[in-house]
Structure formats: structure tokens, C-alpha cells
XYZ file of C-alpha atoms in Angstrom:
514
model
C 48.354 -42.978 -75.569
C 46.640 -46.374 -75.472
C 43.148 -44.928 -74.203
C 41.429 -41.942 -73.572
C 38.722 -41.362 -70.573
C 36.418 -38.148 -70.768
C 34.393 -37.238 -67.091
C 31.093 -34.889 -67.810
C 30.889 -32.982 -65.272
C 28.229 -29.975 -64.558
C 27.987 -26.366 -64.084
C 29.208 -23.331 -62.009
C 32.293 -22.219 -60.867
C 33.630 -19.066 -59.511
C 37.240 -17.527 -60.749
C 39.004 -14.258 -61.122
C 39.254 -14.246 -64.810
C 42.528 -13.254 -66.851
C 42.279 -10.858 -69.373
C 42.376 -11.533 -72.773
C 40.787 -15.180 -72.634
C 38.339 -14.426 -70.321
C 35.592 -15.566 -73.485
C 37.147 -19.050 -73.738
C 35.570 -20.445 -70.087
C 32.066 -19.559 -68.956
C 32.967 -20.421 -65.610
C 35.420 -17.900 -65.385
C 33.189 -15.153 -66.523
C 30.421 -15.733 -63.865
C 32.767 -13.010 -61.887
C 31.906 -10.107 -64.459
C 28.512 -10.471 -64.052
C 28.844 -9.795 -60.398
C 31.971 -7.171 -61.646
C 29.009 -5.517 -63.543
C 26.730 -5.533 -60.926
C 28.940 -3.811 -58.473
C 29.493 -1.395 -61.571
C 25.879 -0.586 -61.731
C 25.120 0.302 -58.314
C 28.736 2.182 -57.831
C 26.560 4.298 -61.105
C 23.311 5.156 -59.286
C 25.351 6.625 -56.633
C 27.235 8.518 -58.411
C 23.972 9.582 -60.372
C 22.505 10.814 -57.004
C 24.853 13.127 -56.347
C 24.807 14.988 -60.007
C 20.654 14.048 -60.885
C 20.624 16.944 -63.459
C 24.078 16.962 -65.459
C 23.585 12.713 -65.929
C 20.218 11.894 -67.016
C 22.060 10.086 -69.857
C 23.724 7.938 -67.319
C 20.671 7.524 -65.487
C 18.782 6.198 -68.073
C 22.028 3.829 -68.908
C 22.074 2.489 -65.060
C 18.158 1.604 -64.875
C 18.635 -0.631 -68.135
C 22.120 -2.388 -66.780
C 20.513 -2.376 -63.478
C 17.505 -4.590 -64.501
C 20.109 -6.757 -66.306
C 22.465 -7.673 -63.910
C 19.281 -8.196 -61.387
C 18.856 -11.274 -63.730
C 22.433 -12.287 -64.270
C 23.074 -12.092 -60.882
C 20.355 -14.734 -59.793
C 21.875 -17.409 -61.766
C 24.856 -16.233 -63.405
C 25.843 -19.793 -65.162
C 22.545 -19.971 -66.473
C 22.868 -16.502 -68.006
C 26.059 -16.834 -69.638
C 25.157 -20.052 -71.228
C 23.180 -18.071 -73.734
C 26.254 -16.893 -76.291
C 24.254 -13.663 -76.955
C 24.321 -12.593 -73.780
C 28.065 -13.757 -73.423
C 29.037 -12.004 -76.420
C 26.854 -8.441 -75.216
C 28.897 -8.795 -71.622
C 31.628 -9.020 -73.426
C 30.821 -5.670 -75.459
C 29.643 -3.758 -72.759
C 32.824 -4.445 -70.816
C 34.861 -3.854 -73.497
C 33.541 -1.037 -75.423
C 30.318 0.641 -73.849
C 31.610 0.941 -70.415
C 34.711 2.623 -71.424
C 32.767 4.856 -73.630
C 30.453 5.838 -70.241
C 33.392 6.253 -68.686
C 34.363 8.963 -70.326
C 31.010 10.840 -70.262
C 31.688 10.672 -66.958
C 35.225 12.314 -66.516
C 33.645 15.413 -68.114
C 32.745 16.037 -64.835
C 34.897 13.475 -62.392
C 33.094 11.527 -59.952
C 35.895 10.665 -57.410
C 33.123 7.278 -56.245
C 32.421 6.121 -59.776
C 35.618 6.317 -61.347
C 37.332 4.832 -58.326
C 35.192 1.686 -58.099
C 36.151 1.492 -62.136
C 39.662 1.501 -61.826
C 39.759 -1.256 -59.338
C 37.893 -3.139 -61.483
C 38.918 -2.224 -65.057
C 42.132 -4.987 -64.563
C 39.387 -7.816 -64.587
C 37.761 -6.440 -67.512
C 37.361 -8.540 -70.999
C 39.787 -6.633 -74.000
C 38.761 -5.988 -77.430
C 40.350 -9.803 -78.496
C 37.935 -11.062 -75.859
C 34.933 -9.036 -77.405
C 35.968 -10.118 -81.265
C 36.835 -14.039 -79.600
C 32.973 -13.621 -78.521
C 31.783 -12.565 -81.693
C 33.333 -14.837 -83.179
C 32.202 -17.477 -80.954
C 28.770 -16.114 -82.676
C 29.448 -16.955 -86.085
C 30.654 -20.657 -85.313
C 27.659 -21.324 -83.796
C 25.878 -20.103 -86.578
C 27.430 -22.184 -89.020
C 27.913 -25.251 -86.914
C 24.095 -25.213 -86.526
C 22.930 -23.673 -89.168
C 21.476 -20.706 -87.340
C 20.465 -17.403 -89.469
C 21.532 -13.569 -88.167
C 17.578 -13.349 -86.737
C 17.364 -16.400 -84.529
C 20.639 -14.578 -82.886
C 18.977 -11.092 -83.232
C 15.731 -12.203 -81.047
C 17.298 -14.545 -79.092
C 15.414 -18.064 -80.885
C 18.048 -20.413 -79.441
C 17.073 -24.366 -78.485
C 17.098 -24.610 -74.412
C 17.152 -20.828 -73.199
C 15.691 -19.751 -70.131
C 16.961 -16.152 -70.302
C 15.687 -13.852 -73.543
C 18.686 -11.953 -75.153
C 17.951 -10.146 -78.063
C 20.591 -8.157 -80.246
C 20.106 -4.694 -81.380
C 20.512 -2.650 -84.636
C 23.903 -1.722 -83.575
C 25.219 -4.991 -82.385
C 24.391 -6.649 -85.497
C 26.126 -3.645 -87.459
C 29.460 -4.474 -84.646
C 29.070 -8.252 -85.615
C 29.297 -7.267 -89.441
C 31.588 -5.102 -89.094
C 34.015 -7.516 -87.643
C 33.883 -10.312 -89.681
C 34.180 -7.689 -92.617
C 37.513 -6.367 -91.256
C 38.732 -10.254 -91.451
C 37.924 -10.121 -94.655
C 35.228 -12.315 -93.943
C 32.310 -11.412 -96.541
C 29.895 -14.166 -96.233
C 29.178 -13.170 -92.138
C 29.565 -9.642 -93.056
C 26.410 -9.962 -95.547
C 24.602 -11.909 -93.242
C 24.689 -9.668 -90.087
C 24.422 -6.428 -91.805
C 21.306 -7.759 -93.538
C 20.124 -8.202 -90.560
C 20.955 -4.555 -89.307
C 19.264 -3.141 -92.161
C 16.163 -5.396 -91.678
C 16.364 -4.276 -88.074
C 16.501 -0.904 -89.226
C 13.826 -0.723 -91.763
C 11.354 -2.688 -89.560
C 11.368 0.693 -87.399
C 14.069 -0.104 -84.422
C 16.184 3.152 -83.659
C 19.872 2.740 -83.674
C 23.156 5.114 -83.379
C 24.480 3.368 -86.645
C 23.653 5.619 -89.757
C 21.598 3.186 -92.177
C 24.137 4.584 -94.948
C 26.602 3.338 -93.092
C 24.901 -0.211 -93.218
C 24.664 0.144 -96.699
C 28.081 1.016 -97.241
C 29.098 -2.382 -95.942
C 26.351 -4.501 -96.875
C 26.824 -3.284 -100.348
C 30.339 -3.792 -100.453
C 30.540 -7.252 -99.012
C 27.589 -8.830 -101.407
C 29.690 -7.309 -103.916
C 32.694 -9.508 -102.747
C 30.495 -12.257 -102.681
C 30.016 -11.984 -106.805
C 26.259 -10.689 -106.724
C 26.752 -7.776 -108.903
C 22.863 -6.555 -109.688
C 21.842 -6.748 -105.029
C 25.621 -4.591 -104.916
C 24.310 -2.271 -107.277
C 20.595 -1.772 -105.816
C 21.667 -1.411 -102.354
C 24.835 1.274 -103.771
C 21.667 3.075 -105.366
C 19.781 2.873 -102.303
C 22.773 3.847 -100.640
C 22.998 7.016 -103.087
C 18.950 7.773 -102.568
C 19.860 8.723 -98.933
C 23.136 10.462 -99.289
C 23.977 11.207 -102.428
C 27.183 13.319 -101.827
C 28.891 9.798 -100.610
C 32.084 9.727 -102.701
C 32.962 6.254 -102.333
C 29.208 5.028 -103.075
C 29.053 6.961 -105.916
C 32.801 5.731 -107.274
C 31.385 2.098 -106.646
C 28.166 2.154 -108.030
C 30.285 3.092 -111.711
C 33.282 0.433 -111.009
C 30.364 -2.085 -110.371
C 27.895 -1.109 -113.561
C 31.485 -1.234 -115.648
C 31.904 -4.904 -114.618
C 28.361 -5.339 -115.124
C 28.545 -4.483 -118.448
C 31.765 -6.269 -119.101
C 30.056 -9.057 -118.054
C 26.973 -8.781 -119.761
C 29.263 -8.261 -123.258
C 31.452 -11.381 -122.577
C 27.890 -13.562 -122.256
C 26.314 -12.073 -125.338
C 23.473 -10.504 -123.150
C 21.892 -7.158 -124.169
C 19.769 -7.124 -120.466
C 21.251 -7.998 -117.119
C 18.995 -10.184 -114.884
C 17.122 -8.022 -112.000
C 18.389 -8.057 -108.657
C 16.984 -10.710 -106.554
C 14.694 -9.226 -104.510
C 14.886 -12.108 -101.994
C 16.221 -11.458 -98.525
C 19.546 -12.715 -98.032
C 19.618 -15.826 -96.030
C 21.790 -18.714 -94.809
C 22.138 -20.181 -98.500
C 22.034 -17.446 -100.864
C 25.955 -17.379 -101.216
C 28.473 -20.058 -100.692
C 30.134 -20.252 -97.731
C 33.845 -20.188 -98.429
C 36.049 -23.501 -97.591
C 38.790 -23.667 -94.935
C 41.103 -25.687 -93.432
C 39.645 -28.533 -92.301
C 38.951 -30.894 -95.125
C 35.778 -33.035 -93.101
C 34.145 -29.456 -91.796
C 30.369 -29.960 -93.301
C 30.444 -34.280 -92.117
C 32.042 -32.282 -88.804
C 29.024 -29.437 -87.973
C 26.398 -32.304 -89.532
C 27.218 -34.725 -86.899
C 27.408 -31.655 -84.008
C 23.726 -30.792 -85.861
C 22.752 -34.918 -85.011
C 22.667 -35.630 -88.799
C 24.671 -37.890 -90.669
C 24.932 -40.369 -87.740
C 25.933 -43.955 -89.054
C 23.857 -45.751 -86.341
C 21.766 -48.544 -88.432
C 19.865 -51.093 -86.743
C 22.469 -53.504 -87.575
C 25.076 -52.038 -85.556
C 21.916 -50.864 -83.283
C 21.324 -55.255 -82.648
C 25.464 -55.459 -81.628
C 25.298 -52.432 -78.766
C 24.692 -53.657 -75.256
C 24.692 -52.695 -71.518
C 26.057 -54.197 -68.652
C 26.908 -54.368 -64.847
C 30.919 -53.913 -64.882
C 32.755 -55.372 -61.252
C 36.396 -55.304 -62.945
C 36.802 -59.345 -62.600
C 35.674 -58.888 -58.974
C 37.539 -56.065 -57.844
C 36.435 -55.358 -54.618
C 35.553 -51.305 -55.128
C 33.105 -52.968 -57.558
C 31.473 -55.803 -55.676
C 28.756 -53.984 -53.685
C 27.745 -51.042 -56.809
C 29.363 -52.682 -60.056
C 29.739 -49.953 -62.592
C 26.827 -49.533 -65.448
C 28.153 -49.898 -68.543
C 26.503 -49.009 -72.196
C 27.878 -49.408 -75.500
C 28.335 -46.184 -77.417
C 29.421 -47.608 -80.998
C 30.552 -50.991 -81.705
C 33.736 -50.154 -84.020
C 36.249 -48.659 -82.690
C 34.167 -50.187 -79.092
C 33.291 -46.744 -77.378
C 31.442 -47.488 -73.968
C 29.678 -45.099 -71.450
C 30.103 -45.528 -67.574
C 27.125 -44.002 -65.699
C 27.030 -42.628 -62.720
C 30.659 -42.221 -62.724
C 30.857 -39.251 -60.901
C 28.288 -37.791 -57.992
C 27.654 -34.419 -57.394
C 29.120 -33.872 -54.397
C 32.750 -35.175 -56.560
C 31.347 -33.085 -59.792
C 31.535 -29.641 -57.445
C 34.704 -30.355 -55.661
C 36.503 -31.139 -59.157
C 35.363 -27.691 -59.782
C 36.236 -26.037 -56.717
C 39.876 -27.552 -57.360
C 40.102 -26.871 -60.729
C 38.636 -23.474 -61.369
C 41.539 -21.483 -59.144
C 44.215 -22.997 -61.885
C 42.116 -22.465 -64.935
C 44.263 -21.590 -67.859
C 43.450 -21.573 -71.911
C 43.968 -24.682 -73.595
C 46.989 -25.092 -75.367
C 47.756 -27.827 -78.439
C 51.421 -28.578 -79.573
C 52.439 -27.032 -83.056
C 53.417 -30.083 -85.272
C 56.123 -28.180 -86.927
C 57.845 -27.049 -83.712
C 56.492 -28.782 -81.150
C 55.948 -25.298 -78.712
C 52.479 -25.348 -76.634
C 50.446 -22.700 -78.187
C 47.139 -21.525 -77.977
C 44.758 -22.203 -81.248
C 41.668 -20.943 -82.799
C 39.945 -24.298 -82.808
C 39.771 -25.122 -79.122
C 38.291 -22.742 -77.417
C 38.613 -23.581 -73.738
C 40.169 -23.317 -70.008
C 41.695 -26.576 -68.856
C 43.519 -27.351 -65.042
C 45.644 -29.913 -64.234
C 44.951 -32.342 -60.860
C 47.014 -34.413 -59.146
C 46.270 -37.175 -56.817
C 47.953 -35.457 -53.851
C 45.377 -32.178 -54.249
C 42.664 -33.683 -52.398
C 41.415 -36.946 -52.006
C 38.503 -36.739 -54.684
C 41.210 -36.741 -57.289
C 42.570 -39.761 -56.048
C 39.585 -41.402 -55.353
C 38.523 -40.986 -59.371
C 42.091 -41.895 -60.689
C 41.502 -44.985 -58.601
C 38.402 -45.285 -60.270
C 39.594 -44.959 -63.502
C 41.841 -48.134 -63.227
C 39.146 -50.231 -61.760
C 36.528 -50.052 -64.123
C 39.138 -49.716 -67.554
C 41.586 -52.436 -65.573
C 44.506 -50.375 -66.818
C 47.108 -49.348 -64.755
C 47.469 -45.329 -64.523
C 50.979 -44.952 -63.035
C 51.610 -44.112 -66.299
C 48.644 -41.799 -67.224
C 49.011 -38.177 -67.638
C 47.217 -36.064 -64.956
C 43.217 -35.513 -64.519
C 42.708 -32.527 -67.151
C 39.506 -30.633 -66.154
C 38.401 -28.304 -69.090
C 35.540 -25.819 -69.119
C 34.483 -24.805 -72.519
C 33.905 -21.004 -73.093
C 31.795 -19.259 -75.446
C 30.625 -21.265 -78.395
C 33.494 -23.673 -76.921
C 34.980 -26.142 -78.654
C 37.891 -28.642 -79.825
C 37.870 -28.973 -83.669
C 38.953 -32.662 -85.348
C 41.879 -34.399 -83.895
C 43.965 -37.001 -82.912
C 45.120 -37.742 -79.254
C 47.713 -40.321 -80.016
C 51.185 -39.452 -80.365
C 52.708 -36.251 -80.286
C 31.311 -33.978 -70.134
C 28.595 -31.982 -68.584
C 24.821 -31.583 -69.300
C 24.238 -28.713 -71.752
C 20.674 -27.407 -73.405
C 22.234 -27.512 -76.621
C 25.492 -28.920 -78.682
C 28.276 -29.751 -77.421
C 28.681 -33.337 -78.510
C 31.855 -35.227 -79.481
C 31.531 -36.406 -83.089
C 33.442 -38.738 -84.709
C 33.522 -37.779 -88.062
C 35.355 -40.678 -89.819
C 33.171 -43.342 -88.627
C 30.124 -40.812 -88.394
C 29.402 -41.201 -84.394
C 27.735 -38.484 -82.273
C 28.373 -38.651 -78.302
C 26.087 -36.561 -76.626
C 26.940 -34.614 -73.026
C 25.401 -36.682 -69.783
C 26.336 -35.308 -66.569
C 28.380 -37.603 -64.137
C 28.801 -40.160 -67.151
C 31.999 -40.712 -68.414
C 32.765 -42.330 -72.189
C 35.694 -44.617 -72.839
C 37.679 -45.406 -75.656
C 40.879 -47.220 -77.224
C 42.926 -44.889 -79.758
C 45.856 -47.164 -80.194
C 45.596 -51.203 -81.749
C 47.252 -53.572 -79.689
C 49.776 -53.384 -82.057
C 51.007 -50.311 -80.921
C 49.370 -48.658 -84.236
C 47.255 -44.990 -84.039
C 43.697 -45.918 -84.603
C 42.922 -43.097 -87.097
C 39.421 -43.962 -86.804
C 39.109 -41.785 -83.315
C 39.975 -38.873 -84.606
C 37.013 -36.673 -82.745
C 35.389 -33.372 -82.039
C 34.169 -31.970 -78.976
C 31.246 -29.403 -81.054
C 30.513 -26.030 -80.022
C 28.498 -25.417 -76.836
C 25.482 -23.535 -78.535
C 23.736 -23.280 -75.314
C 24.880 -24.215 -71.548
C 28.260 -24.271 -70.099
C 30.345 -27.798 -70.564
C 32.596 -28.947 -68.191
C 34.679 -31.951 -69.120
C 37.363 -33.860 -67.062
C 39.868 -36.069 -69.248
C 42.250 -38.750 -68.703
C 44.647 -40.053 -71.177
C 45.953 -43.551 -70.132
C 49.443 -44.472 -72.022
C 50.230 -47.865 -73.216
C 53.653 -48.024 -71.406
C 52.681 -50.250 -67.931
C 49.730 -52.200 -69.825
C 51.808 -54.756 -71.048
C 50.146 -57.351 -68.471
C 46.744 -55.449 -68.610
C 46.192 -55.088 -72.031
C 48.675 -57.792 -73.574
C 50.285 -56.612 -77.386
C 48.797 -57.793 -80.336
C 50.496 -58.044 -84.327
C 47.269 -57.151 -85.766
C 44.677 -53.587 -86.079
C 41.837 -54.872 -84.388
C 40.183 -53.481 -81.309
């Protein structure tokens, strides 16, 4: 590709989800909350007919009932906090089923009906762990401790979500059945702060114990493993496995102490856990912390140097006539590799209909394996993207026209106008598009971690840059990041322009430069 074109568009959509991916587009899960809401009232029907055997599922209806009364007003605006995403996505999953069969004890032709139309449209236990998940990137990418989660201390909310005793158990429990130690200590520390602060939960504290102890023992913190395994023993001390652990962990204790010449180990630090007491392990991607600093705003190579060399301007594409009357506003975004924002690229009315087109064909995101070159769906990009043609209505061909006046390149030869909506904590790790935007509260920037640019979301603006030299060479320089979406939902529309046809427009050079 010889250039690359990103639209940021806005929010709400309506869609019938498919299951299993229904947590990678936020747009496509507005229709649960409505799914829910039908739920809910099918419930207090059903509880009206049998008052005295359901007072459990009474009390269960009230507190979904006053929920989905606030979803339901502005369901976008709902699901653009992840907590609340990732608890619709657990209730769905897991706590309706469970209700469901408290119900069949006693069958309730109405309620059970009204479920199994509906259960085909319901999120799966990938989409409930994809959402939890979703969780922990966030928390990472901006540096967010287990509390601000639990009561709901998010930049740019409008809706309070808090988490209970029991969800931050489920969130532990996950990422300790992936092996994953360092979130497991961090959410069920927060369970048992939860717990101990007073807040009544169906999760036994032993059992929080159990894990917590376990996991900080993974994490090489010998002396906390032991005092919480004591603790652990203090409130049931017939616990076999507890009691085996305690001894396997005061054995390597002592090794330990023996091998270091110490007669005394240290005393457990009495500290709370938090984000930095233990390392978080390394992965994968080799530029991760320069990655989540820039998504954070920090770490941004704009000095007033470069600052002096960044313009704006009034862009009529040499005259073009669709460009005479309202030339195009143009601003300079970084000066090397040049990245440029058009404003007021797209209007609202366009915004919606791109929507209304795209939403009906939203499918998840796919990137090409390197090694066999099959589409397949990945862990780092999290998102729903359609594909628009000209011929689907004339908005589409209206902005592809667009597109080639204000860039003056040709796009005969571009690939169609991708429209991507970015789900929970959504986004597209590092990469490359060579060879092979919407406003949001919070994150969701593309970062450009080589060069150390952050591009933040402006809806109806759309950013433009070059990823090839005129020779014909990848600039390596663009490789970029769309961040996670840590509050909002973020609709982008991209356009990748190819070099073949821009021989005349953009002429072949024998040198890198821009």
C-alpha cells in the first residue's frame, strides 16, 4: 500500500450480534441490553403468577430491572464503561443461566419461553472471559489498579458501575486458570479487601485465600504466601491442600534462608498489594511499555522544534472543483513520516449512514498469519470491521470521491472503505500495513511507537499518512497502534490506497524520503 486514510466516525449502532464475538464491537451489543430488558420484564410476570415460591427471583428482577431502566436510555453510553460491558457479559453468560434453572424447578411456560427465543443471541463463556480480559488490558495499558475497576473510578463515565466481591473473585479466577499470576494477585486482593471491609459475597473468603495465596506464591513472595496460607488455616483449618502448602512453602523458605546464610527470614510485607509490588511478566511484543506509555499520553516526542515545523492549511487539491467553494482544513500531525489531519471530513448525517450500512455486515476483524497466509482472527485486535463498496449507497461513493480529491491519489486501485467498531477494551496492537476514528472519553489513540507519536480520536476528522517511500520501500517508521478504548465506543472507517495507478500522481523516487 502506498497510503493509508483512517475516517473517525461516532457512536451508536444497532445489530443482531453473533455469538461468540459479541465482546469485540460495542455497537453490536447495544441489542443485549434491550435482550435483557425484555428478559426482565418477561421475569416480573412470571413472578406474579408464583409471588410466594420466587421471592428469590423477585428480589433478582427489581435489581436487573433498575439496571436495564438505565441501559436502556442510552445504551451506547452504557456499554462504553468496560465494567458494565464485562458484568452484561456475565450476567448473560453465567447468572442468567443459573436463574434459569431456579426457575425450571417449577416451569414457567412465559419465562422460559421468552428465554429460549432469546438464549441464541446470548454472549458464551469465550465472550464473558474475552470481556474480562478486555479488563485486564485496560488495566495495564493505563495503569489502572483492581479498585478504580471495583468502584467504577474510570476518566469520562457518566454511568457508575461498581464490581462486587464475587466478580473480582471471577476476574481472579480467570486470569489464574491462564496461568496468569500477576492479575490473579491483583483481583483477588481486591476480593479479600472487598471482603474484609464488610461487603457480603457468595465466595467463601477461604476460597479467596486459597488463590490469592497460591498465586503470590507463583509470583516468588514466599513470607505474604505463607501469612495468607496461615490466615487461610485460622479459618479452616481442616483444608488439606492449605495445610500441605503452608509446609512445601516454609521448606523452601528455609532452603532459602540456608543457601543466603540467614538465621531469620524477613517479615511479610504488610503492604497491600498494588500495581507495582511484583513484576509484570514480558510478552510478545518487544515495544509493549513505549506502546501503553504513548496510549497513557507519555513518552510523546513532540519538542518545540518539531512543534515550530507543524502547520495548518486550507487544502483545494490544485483547484479541484469539489474543493473550490469549502477547501478542506488541513493540520499537521507530525512532521516525519508527514502525518496530516483533515477536519471536518465527514458530517453527521454521512457519520450515521456509514453506520447504518456497515453495522448489518459487521464481522470480527481478521489479520493474515505470516507463516500461512490464512485470515484468522487474533488476540491483539479486538474489533468488528464491514466492508463498503461504492455501489451500496451513494455516501460511500461520495467519501471515496473524497478521498482522491483531497490526497490527489487515484483510488481505482484502493481496497474497499473498511468501517471497524472497536469492542470492549478494543484495540489493534503494533503493526505494519504495507505488504502482505470516533470521539471517545478515554484512550483509544493511535500511537506510533517507533517515532513516539500519539494521534488522538476527533470525530468526523480523518488522519492521513504515507507508509511506502517513493521508492517503493516499507516505511518501517509507521508501524502503529490503535490503543485500547478505556472508555466510549470507537468507530473508525479506513482506506488503504495502493501505489499501483499513482505513477502520474505520486511520481517514483530512488531515494527513502517522504
Amino acid at each position: 500500500m502506498a497510503a493509508f486514510l483512517v475516517f473517525l466516525l461516532s457512536t451508536l449502532s444497532f445489530s443482531s450480534p453473533t455469538r461468540a464475538e459479541i465482546f469485540t464491537s460495542i455497537g453490536q451489543m447495544t441489542n443485549l441490553i434491550f435482550t435483557e430488558r425484555e428478559l426482565v420484564q418477561s421475569l416480573k410476570e412470571y413472578i406474579q403468577a408464583e409471588e410466594q415460591k420466587l421471592e428469590t427471583v423477585r428480589s433478582w428482577a427489581n435489581k436487573l430491572d433498575k439496571l436495564t431502566r438505565t441501559s436502556t436510555s442510552d445504551p451506547e453510553g452504557f456499554l462504553a464503561h468496560p465494567v458494565n460491558a464485562y458484568k452484561l457479559m456475565k450476567r448473560l453468560n453465567t447468572e442468567w443461566s443459573e436463574l434459569e434453572s431456579l426457575v425450571l424447578q417449577d416451569p414457567s411456560d412465559g419465562f422460559i419461553s421468552n428465554m429460549s427465543v432469546h438464549r441464541q443471541y446470548f454472549p458464551d463463556e469465550e465472550d464473558e472471559k474475552g470481556a474480562a480480559k478486555a479488563l485486564l488490558r485496560l488495566q495495564d495499558t493505563y495503569k489502572l489498579d483492581a479498585e478504580s475497576f471495583s468502584k467504577g473510578k474510570l476518566p469520562g463515565v457518566r454511568y457508575n458501575a461498581l464490581l462486587t466481591v464475587d466478580d473480582c473473585f471471577d476476574m481472579g479466577k480467570m486470569a489464574y486458570n491462564d496461568n496468569d499470576y500477576y492479575h490473579s494477585v491483583l483481583w483477588m486482593q481486591q476480593s479479600l479487601r472487598q471482603m474484609d471491609s464488610g461487603e457480603e459475597a457468595k465466595t467463601p473468603k477461604a476460597d479467596v485465600l486459597d488463590y490469592l495465596s497460591y498465586s503470590v506464591y507463583q509470583m516468588g513472595d514466599l513470607p505474604r504466601a505463607i501469612e495468607l496460607t496461615r490466615r487461610l488455616l485460622a479459618i479452616d483449618p481442616s483444608h488439606q491442600r492449605a495445610g500441605g502448602n503452608l509446609r512445601y512453602f516454609e521448606r523452601l523458605l528455609s532452603k532459602e534462608l540456608q543457601d543466603s546464610g540467614q538465621t531469620q527470614p524477613e517479615p511479610a510485607d504488610e503492604r497491600p498489594i498494588q500495581l507495582d509490588t511484583y513484576q509484570r511478566p514480558k510478552d510478545y511484543l518487544p515495544e509493549r511499555e513505549a506502546y501503553e506509555a504513548l496510549c497513557r499520553g507519555e513518552g510523546v516526542k513532540m519538542t518545540t522544534k518539531r512543534q515550530s515545523r507543524l502547520f495548518c492549511r486550507y487544502r483545494d487539491g490544485n483547484r479541484n472543483p469539489r474543493l473550490l467553494l469549502k477547501p478542506m482544513k488541513e493540520e499537521d500531525e507530525w512532521d516525519s513520516p508527514h502525518i496530516v489531519r483533515f477536519l471536518e471530513a465527514l458530517s453527521d448525517e454521512e457519520i450515521q449512514k456509514i453506520k447504518e450500512i456497515a453495522t448489518p455486515k459487521l464481522a470480527r476483524a481478521t489479520v493474515r498469519d505470516p507463516k500461512t497466509g490464512v485470515l484468522t482472527v487474533a488476540h491483539y485486535r479486538v474489533s468488528k470491521s464491514a466492508w463498503l463498496e461504492g455501489e451500496d449507497d451513494p455516501v460511500i461513493a461520495r467519501v471515496n470521491q473524497r478521498i482522491e480529491d483531497i490526497t490527489g491519489l487515484t483510488v481505482d486501485t484502493a481496497e474497499l472503505l473498511q468501517v471497524a467498531n472497536y469492542g470492549v477494551g478494543g484495540q489493534y496492537e503494533p503493526h505494519f500495513d504495507f505488504s502482505r476514528m470516533s470521539d471517545v472519553e478515554a484512550g483509544g489513540a493511535t500511537v506510533f511507537p517507533d517515532f513516539g507519536a500519539s494521534v488522538w480520536p476527533r470525530k468526523g476528522t480523518a488522519v492521513f499518512w504515507y507508509n511506502l517511500f517513493r521508492s517503493g520501500e516499507g516505511d518501517y517508521r509507521t508501524r502503529h497502534a490503535a490503543c485500547p478504548v478505556l472508555v466510549g465506543s470507537k468507530w473508525v472507517s479506513n482506506k488503504w490506497i495502493h501505489e499501483r495507478g499513482q505513477e502520474f500522481r505520486r511520481p517514483c523516487g530512488l531515494t527513502e524520503v517522504d
